[in-house]
CSV table of C-alpha atoms in Angstrom, one decimal:
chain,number,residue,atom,x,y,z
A,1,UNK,CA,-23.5,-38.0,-31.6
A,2,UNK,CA,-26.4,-36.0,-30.9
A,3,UNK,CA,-28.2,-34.4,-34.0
A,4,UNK,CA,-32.5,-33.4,-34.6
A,5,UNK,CA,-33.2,-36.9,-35.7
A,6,UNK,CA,-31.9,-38.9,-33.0
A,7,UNK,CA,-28.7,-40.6,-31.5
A,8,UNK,CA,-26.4,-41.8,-33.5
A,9,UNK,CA,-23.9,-44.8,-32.2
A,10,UNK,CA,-20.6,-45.8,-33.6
A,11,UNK,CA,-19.5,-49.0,-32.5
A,12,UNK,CA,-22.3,-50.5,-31.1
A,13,UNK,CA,-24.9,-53.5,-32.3
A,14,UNK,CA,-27.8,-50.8,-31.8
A,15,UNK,CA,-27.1,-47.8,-34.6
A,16,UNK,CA,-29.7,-45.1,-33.1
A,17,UNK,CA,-31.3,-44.0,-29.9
A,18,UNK,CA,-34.5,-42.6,-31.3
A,19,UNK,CA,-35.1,-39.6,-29.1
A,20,UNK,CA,-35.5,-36.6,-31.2
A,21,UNK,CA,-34.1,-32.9,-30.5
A,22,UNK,CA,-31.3,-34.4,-28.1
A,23,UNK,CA,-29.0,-31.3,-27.5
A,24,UNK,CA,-26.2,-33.4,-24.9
A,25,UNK,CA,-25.1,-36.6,-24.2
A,26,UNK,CA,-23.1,-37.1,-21.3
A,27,UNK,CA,-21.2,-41.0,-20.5
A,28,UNK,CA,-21.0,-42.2,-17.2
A,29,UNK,CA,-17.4,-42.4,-16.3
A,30,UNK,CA,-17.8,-46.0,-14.3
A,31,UNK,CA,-20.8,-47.3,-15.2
A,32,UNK,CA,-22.9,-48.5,-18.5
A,33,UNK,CA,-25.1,-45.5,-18.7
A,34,UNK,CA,-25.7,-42.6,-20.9
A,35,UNK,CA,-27.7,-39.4,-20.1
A,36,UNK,CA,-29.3,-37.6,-22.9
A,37,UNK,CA,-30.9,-34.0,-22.8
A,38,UNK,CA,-33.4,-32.9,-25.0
A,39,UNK,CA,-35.2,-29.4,-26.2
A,40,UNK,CA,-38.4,-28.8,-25.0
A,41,UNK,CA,-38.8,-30.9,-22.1
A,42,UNK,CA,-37.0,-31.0,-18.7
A,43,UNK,CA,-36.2,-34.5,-18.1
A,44,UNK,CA,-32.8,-36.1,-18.9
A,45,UNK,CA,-33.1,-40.3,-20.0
A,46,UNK,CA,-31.2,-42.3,-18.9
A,47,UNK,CA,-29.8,-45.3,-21.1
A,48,UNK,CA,-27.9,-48.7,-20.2
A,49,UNK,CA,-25.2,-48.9,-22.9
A,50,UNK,CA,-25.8,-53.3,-23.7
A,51,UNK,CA,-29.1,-52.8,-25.8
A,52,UNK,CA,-29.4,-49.3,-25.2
A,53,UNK,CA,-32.6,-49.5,-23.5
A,54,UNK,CA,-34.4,-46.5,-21.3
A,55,UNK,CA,-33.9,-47.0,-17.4
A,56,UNK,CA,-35.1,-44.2,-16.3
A,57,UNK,CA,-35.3,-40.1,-16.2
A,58,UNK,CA,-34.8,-37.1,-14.0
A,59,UNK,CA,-36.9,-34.2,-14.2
A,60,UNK,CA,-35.2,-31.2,-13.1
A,61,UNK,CA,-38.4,-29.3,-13.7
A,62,UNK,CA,-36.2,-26.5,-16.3
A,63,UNK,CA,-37.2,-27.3,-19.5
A,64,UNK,CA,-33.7,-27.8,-22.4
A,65,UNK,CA,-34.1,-25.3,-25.0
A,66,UNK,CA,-32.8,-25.8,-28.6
A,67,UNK,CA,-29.9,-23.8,-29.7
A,68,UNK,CA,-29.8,-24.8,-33.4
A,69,UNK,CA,-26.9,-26.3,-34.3
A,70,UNK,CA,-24.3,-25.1,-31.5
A,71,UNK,CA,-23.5,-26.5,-28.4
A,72,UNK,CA,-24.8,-27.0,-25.3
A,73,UNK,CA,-25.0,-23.2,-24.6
A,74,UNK,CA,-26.5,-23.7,-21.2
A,75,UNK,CA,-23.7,-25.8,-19.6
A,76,UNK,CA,-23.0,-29.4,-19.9
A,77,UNK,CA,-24.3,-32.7,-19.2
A,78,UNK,CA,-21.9,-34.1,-16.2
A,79,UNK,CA,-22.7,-37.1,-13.8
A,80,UNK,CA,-21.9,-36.9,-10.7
A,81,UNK,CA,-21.3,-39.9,-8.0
């Protein structure tokens, strides 16, 4: 669950993704990654779900911008193969 403080994980050994202001997370539908947005910049990070470690980012060069506490207003977050 995203929230202004971080990731927070249900059901996993790691309990938080520190990455503040992260406005969508998005789950890859066959492989252990998560993609998480966040205000302000215009990269999306790229996790491996077994320790939750960063592997990478994207910069798609259009910074995120925050939206309080509604939803993705912009879109959403969806991998593609």
């Amino acid at each position: 669950m995203p929230t202004g403080g971080g990731v927070i994980l249900s059901g996993s050994a790691a309990q938080k993704i520190d990455e503040k202001e992260t406005i969508g997370v998005a789950y890859h539908p066959q492989r252990d990654f998560i993609f998480l947005a966040r205000a302000g910049i215009s990269t999306i990070a790229v996790y491996e779900t077994a320790t939750y470690t960063k592997v990478k980012e994207f910069d798609f060069g259009d910074r995120f911008e925050w939206v309080g506490n509604h939803a993705f207003q912009r879109g959403r977050l969806r991998p593609v193969q």
